[in-house]
Coordinates of C-alpha atoms in Angstrom, one line a residue:
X1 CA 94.9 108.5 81.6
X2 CA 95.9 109.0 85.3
X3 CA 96.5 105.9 86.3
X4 CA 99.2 105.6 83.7
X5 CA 101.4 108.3 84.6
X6 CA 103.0 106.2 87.4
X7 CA 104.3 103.8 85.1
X8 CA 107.0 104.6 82.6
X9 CA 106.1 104.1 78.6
X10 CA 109.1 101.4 78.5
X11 CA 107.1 99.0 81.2
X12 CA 103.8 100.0 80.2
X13 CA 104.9 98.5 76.4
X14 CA 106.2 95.7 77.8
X15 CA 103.1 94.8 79.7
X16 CA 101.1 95.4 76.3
X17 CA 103.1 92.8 75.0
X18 CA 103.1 90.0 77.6
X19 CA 99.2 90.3 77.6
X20 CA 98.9 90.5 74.0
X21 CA 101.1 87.3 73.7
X22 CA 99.9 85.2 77.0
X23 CA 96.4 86.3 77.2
X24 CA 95.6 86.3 73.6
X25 CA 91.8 86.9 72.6
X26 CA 90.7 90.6 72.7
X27 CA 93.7 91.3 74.9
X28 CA 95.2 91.7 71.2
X29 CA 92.7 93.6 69.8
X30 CA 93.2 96.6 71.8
X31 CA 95.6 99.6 70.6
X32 CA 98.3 100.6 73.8
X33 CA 96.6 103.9 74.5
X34 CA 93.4 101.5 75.5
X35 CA 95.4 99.8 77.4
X36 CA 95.1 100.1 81.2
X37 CA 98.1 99.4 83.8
X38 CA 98.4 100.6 87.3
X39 CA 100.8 100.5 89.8
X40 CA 100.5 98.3 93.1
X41 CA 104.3 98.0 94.3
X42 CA 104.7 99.2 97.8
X43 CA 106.9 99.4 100.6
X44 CA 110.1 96.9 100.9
X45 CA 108.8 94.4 98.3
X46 CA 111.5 93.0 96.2
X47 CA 108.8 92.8 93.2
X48 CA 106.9 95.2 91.1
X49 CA 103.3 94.4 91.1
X50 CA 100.7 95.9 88.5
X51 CA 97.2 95.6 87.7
X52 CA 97.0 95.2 83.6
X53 CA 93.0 96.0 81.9
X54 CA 91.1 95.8 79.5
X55 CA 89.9 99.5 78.3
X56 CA 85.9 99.9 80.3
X57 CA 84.1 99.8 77.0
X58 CA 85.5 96.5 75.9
X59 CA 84.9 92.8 76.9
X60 CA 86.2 89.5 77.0
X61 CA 84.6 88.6 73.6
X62 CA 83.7 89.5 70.5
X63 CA 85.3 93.8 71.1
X64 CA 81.1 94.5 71.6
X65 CA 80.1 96.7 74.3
X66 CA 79.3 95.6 77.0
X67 CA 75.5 96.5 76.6
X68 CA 75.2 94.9 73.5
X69 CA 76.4 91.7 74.9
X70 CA 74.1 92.0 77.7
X71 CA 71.5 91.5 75.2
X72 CA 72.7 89.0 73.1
X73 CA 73.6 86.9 76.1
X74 CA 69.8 86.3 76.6
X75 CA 69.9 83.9 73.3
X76 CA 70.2 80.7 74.5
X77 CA 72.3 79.9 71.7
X78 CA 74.8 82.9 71.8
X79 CA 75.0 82.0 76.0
X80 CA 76.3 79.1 74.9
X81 CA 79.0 80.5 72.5
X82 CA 79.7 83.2 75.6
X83 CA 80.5 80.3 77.7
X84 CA 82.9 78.9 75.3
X85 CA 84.7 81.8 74.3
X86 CA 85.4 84.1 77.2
X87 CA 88.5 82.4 78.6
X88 CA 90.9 85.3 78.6
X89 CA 90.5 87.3 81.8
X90 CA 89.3 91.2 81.7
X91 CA 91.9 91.9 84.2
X92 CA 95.3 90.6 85.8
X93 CA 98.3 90.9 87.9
X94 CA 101.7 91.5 86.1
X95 CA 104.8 90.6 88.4
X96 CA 108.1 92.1 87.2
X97 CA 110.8 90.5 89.4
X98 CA 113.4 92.3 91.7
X99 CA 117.2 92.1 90.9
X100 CA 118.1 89.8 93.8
X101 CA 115.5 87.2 93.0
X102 CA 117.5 86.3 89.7
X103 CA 119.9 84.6 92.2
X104 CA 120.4 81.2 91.6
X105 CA 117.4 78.6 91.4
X106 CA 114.9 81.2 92.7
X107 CA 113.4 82.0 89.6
X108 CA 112.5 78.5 89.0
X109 CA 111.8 77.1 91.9
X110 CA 109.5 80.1 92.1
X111 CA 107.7 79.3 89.6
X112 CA 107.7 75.4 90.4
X113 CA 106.1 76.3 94.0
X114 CA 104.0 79.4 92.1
X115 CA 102.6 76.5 89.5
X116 CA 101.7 73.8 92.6
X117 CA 99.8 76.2 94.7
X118 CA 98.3 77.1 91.9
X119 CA 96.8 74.0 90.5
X120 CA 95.8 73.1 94.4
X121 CA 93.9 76.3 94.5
X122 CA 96.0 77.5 96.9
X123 CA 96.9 80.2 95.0
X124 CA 95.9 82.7 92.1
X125 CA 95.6 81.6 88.7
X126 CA 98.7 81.4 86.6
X127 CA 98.3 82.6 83.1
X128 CA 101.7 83.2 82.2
X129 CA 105.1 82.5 83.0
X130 CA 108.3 84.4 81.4
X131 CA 111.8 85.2 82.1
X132 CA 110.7 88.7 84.1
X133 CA 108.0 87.4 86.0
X134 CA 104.5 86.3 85.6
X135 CA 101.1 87.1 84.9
X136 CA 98.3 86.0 87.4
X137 CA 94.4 85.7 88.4
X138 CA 93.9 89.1 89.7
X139 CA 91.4 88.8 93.2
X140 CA 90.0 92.4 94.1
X141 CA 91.4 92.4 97.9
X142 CA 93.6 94.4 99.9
X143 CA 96.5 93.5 101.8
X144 CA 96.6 93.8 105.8
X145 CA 97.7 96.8 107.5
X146 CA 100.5 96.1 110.5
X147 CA 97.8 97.1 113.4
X148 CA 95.6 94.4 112.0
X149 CA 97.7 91.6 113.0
X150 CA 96.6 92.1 116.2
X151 CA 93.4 91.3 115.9
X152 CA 92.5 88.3 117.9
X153 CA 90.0 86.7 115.1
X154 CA 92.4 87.7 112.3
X155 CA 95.2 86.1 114.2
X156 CA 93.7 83.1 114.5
X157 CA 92.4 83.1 110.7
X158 CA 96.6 83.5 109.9
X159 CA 97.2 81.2 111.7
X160 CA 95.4 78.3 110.3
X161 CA 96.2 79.9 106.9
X162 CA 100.1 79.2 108.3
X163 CA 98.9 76.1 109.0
X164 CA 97.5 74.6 106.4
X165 CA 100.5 76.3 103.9
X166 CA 102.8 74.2 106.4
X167 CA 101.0 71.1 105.6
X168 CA 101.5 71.4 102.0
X169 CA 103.3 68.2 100.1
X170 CA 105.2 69.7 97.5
X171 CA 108.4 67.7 95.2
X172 CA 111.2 69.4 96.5
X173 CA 114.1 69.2 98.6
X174 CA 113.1 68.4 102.2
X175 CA 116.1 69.5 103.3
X176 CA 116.0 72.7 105.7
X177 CA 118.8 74.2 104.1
X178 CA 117.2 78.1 103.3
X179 CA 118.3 79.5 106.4
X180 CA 122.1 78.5 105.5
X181 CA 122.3 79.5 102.1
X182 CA 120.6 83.0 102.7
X183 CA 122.9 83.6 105.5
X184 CA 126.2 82.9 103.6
X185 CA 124.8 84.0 100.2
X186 CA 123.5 87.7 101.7
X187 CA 126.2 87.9 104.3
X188 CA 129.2 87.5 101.5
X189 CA 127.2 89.9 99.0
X190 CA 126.2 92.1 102.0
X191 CA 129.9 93.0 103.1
X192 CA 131.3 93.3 100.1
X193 CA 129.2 96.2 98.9
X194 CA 130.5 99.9 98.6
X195 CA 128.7 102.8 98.4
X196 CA 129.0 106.2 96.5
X197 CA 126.6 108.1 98.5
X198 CA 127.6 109.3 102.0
X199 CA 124.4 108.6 103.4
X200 CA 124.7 105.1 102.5
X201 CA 128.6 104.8 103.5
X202 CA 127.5 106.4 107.0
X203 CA 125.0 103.6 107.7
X204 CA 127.6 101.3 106.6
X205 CA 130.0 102.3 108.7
X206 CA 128.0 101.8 111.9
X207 CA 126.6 98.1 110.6
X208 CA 130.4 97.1 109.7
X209 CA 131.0 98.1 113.6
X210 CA 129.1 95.1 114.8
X211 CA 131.3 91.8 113.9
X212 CA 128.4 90.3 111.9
X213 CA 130.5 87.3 110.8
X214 CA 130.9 86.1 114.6
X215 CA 127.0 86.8 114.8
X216 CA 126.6 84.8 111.9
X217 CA 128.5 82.1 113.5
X218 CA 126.7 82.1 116.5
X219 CA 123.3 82.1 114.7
X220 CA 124.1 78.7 112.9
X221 CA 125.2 77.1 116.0
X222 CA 121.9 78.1 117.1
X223 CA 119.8 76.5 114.7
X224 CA 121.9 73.6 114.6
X225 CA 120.5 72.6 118.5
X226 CA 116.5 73.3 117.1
X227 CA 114.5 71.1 117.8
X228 CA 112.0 72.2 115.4
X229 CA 109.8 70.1 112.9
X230 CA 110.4 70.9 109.3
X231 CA 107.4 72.0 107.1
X232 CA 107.0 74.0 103.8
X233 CA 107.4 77.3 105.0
X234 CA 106.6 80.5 103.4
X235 CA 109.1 82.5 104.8
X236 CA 107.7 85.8 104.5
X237 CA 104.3 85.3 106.2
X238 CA 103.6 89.9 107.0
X239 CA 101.2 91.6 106.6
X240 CA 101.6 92.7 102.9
X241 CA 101.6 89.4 102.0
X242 CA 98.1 88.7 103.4
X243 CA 95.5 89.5 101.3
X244 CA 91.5 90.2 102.5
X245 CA 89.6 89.7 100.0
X246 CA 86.1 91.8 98.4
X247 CA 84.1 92.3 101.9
X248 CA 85.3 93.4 105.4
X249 CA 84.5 90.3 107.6
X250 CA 87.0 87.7 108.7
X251 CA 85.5 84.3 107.2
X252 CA 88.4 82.5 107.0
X253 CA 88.0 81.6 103.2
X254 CA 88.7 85.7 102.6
X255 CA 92.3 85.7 103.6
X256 CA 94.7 84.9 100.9
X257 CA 98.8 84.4 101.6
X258 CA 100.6 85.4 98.2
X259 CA 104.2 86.2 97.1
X260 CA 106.0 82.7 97.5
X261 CA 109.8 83.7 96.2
X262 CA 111.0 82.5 99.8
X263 CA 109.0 79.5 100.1
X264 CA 111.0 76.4 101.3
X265 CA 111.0 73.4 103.3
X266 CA 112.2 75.4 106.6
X267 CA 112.3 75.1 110.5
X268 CA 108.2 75.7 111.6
X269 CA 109.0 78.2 114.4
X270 CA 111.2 80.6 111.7
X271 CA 107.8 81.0 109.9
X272 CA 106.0 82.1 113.4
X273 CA 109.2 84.1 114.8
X274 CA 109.3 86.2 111.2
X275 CA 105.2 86.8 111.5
X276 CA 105.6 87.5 115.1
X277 CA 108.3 90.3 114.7
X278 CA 106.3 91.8 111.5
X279 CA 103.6 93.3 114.0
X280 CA 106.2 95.8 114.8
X281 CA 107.1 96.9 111.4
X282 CA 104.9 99.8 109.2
X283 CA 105.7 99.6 105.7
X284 CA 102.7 102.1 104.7
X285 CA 104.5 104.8 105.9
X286 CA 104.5 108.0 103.5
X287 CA 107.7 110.1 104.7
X288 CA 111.3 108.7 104.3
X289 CA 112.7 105.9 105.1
X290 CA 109.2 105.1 104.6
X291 CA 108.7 102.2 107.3
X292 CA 108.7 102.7 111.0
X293 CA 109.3 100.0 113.8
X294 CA 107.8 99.9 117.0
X295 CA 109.3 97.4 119.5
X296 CA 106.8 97.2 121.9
X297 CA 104.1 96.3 118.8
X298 CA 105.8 92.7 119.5
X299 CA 102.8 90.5 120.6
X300 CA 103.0 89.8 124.1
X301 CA 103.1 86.1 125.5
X302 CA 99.1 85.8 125.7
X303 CA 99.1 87.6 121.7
X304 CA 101.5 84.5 120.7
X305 CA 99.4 81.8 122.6
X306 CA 96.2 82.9 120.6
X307 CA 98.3 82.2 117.8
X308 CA 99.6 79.1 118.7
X309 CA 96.6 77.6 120.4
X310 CA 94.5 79.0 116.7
X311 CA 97.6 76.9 114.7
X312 CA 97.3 74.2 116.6
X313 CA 93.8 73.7 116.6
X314 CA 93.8 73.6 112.7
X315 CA 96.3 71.3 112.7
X316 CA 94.3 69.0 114.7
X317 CA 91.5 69.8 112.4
X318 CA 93.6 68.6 109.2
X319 CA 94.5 65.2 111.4
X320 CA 98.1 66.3 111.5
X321 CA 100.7 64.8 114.3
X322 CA 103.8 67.2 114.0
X323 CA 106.9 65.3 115.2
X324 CA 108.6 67.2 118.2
X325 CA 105.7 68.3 119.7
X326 CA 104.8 65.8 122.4
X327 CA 103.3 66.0 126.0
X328 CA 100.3 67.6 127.0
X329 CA 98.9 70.9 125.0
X330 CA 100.8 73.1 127.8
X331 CA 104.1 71.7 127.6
X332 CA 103.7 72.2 123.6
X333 CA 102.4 75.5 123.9
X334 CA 105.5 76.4 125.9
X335 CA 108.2 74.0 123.7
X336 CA 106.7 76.2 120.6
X337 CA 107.4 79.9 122.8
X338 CA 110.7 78.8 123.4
X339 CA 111.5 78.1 119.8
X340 CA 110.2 80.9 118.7
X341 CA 112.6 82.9 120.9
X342 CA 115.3 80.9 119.1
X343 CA 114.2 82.3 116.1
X344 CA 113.1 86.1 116.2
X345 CA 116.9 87.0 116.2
X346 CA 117.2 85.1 113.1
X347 CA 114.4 86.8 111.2
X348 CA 115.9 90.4 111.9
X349 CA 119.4 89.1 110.9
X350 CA 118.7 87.4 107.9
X351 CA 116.2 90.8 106.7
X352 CA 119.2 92.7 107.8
X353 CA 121.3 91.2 105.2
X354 CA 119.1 91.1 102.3
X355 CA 118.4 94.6 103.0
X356 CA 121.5 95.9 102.9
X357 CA 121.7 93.9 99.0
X358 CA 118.8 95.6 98.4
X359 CA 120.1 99.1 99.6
X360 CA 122.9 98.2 96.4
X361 CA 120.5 96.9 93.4
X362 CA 117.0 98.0 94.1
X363 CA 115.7 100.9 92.1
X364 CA 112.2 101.0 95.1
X365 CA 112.3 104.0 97.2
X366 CA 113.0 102.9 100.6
X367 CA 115.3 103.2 102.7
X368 CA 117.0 100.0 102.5
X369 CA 119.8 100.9 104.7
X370 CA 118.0 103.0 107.7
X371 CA 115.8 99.5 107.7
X372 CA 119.3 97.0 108.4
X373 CA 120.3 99.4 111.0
X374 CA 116.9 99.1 112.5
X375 CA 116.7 95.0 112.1
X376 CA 120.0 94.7 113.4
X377 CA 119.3 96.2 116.5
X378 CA 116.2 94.4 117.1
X379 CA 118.8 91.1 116.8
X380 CA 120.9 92.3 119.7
X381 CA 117.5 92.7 121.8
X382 CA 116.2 89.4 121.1
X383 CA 119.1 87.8 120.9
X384 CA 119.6 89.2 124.7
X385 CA 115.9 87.6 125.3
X386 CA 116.8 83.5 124.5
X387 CA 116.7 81.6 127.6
X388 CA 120.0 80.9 128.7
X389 CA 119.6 77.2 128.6
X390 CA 119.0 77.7 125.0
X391 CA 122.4 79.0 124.2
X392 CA 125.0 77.7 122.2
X393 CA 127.3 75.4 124.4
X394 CA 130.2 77.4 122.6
X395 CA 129.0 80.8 123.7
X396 CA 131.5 80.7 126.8
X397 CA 134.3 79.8 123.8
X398 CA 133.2 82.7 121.7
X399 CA 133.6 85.1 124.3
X400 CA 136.9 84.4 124.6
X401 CA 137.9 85.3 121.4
X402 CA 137.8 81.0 120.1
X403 CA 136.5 80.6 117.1
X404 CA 135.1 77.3 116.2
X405 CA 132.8 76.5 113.1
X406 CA 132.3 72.8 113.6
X407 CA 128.7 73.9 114.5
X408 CA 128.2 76.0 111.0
X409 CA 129.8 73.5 109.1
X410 CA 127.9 70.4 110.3
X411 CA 125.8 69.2 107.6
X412 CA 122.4 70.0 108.2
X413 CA 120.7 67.2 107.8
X414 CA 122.2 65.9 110.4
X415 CA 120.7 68.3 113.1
X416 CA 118.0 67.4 115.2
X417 CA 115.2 68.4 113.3
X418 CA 112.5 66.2 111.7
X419 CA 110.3 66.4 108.7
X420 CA 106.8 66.3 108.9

């Protein structure tokens, strides 16, 4: 069948399997030829995604076609059995996970946030949970394209998606500690890759000409003068991760944020700098290195405030008081641009990183490396952008040649940043 011939015969087995054992019913009444799986994975995404089905002809109970069931459903008596006995789905999602996310406690805490949302309805059904990935409530959408972000009424619609994600209560560590650990943990793996193809050892060369660990440095005494609230954050809020649901309007109840491996309790404005600096990165595109970014896609000043204001608002809405965010709404409004611009460096540093770990492990066609380069310059550029008020009090030391760490080393919850 066509669909199948994107998918190898060992993953297509596999996925017979994990149906057959999690999804039980019919799902293990079919042969593997009748078994449908296609191929969603796109662009930079650290997981494979597939859509696993049952053959056309078949249904959710019984193995009868489907037009015989449509006659015996009209028995009052057989309804009732229906009702009873179609639990397994017809169709679902299979996530296979990347090779970076079996670092450390990601898996589990991955499928501790995956589980939560879940059961809040804030997220697709979870019907099985294994060592290499899960199975989940398939929802016939689409996921945004990059020139969507734009749009004022979807913006605000993210926006109080964002929002109401942020306000989530969830049993773990409050702690704003992601930013650190995926800094050290992807900056040490990062540099201490080598590569074999000369491609790859070229693009090297001219990342390992920028003195990443002083950057790295200065980026942690950064974040340790925020002054931004802590929520849950998702981390990874772009447009691929923003799913419009069955219909083309924008009621607010048809956009969906998935993929939660990066969830954490984080600073607010990282979530908001990393949406912000995805409306100037493609990942649809067909030719190598298969993304493209566009620089002056960056929403402008007013593009941010319809965000913000739209956030806001639905915080206001939920009868949520953020502490931090004080004075009138235009002295937030501003406090929150100002914080952003602490943050878009980060995003492009931190994507840098894991990119380049990718470039090393990933078996998705993209090109990994072309895409650090790219994210690395846009740190330089918005890093050149924060207010200079904003700076480090160190900077003046660090060009000098001093190095001092206190700032990196101070324990983070310490830092002036408060839990919501």
């Amino acid at each position: 069948m066509e669909e199948d011939f994107a998918v190898d015969n060992t993953t297509k087995l596999k996925a017979y399997t994990w149906c057959q054992e999690y999804l039980g019913g019919v799902w293990t009444q079919i042969d593997l030829e009748d078994f449908h799986i296609r191929d969603l994975s796109l662009g930079k995404s650290t997981n494979k995604h597939y859509i696993c089905s049952l053959p056309p002809h078949r249904s959710p109970i019984f193995g009868e076609p489907r037009t015989t069931l449509l006659r015996l459903f009209k028995h009052p008596v057989l309804a009732n059995k229906r009702a009873k006995c179609t639990t397994e789905p017809g169709e679902v999602l299979l996530r296979v996970y990347g090779e970076i996310f079996f670092e450390g406690e990601t898996p589990l805490l991955d499928t501790v946030i995956f589980s939560l949302l879940s059961e809040r309805r804030q997220a697709p059904k979870l019907y099985g949970v294994f060592s290499e990935g899960r199975l989940e409530e398939f929802i016939p959408s689409r996921a945004l394209r990059t020139d969507e972000l734009s749009n004022p009424e979807l913006s605000r619609i993210i926006a109080g998606k964002l929002a109401g994600f942020h306000q989530l209560q969830l049993p773990l560590c409050k702690t704003p500690r992601w930013l650190d650990q995926v800094l050290d943990k992807w900056f040490n793996k990062a540099l201490g890759l080598t590569f074999e193809d000369d491609s790859n050892q070229q693009f090297m060369k001219q990342i390992m000409a920028f003195d990443l660990d002083e950057e790295r440095i200065f980026i942690k005494r950064l974040l340790s003068q925020t002054k931004s609230p802590v929520v849950f954050g998702h981390n990874d809020c772009q447009e691929g991760n923003i799913l419009l649901t069955s219909g083309e309007n924008t009621d607010e109840k048809n956009l969906i944020l998935i993929d939660y491996e990066y969830s954490s309790y984080n600073f607010r404005e990282f979530d908001l700098a990393n949406h912000f600096v995805e409306w100037s990165m493609n990942y649809c595109i067909k030719d190598a290195p298969y993304f493209s970014l566009k620089p002056e896609d960056f929403p402008s000043r007013e593009q941010q405030l319809i965000f913000i204001r739209a956030y806001l608002a639905a915080n206001r809405e939920m009868g949520v008081y953020q502490p931090g965010c004080h004075g009138d709404s235009a002295d937030e409004e501003e406090a929150i641009l100002r914080e952003v611009k602490r943050f878009c460096p980060v995003s492009h540093f931190v994507w840098a990183l894991w990119s380049i770990v990718q470039a090393k492990i990933s078996h998705t066609t993209f090109g990994y490396m072309e895409y650090a380069v790219a994210r690395f310059k846009e740190y330089f550029r918005h890093k050149a952008l924060i207010p200079l008020d904003m700076l480090p009090s160190t900077a003046d030391q660090r060009n000098h040649g001093t190095t001092d760490e206190s700032a990196s080393t101070q324990p983070i919850d310490q830092r002036r940043a408060i839990v919501t």
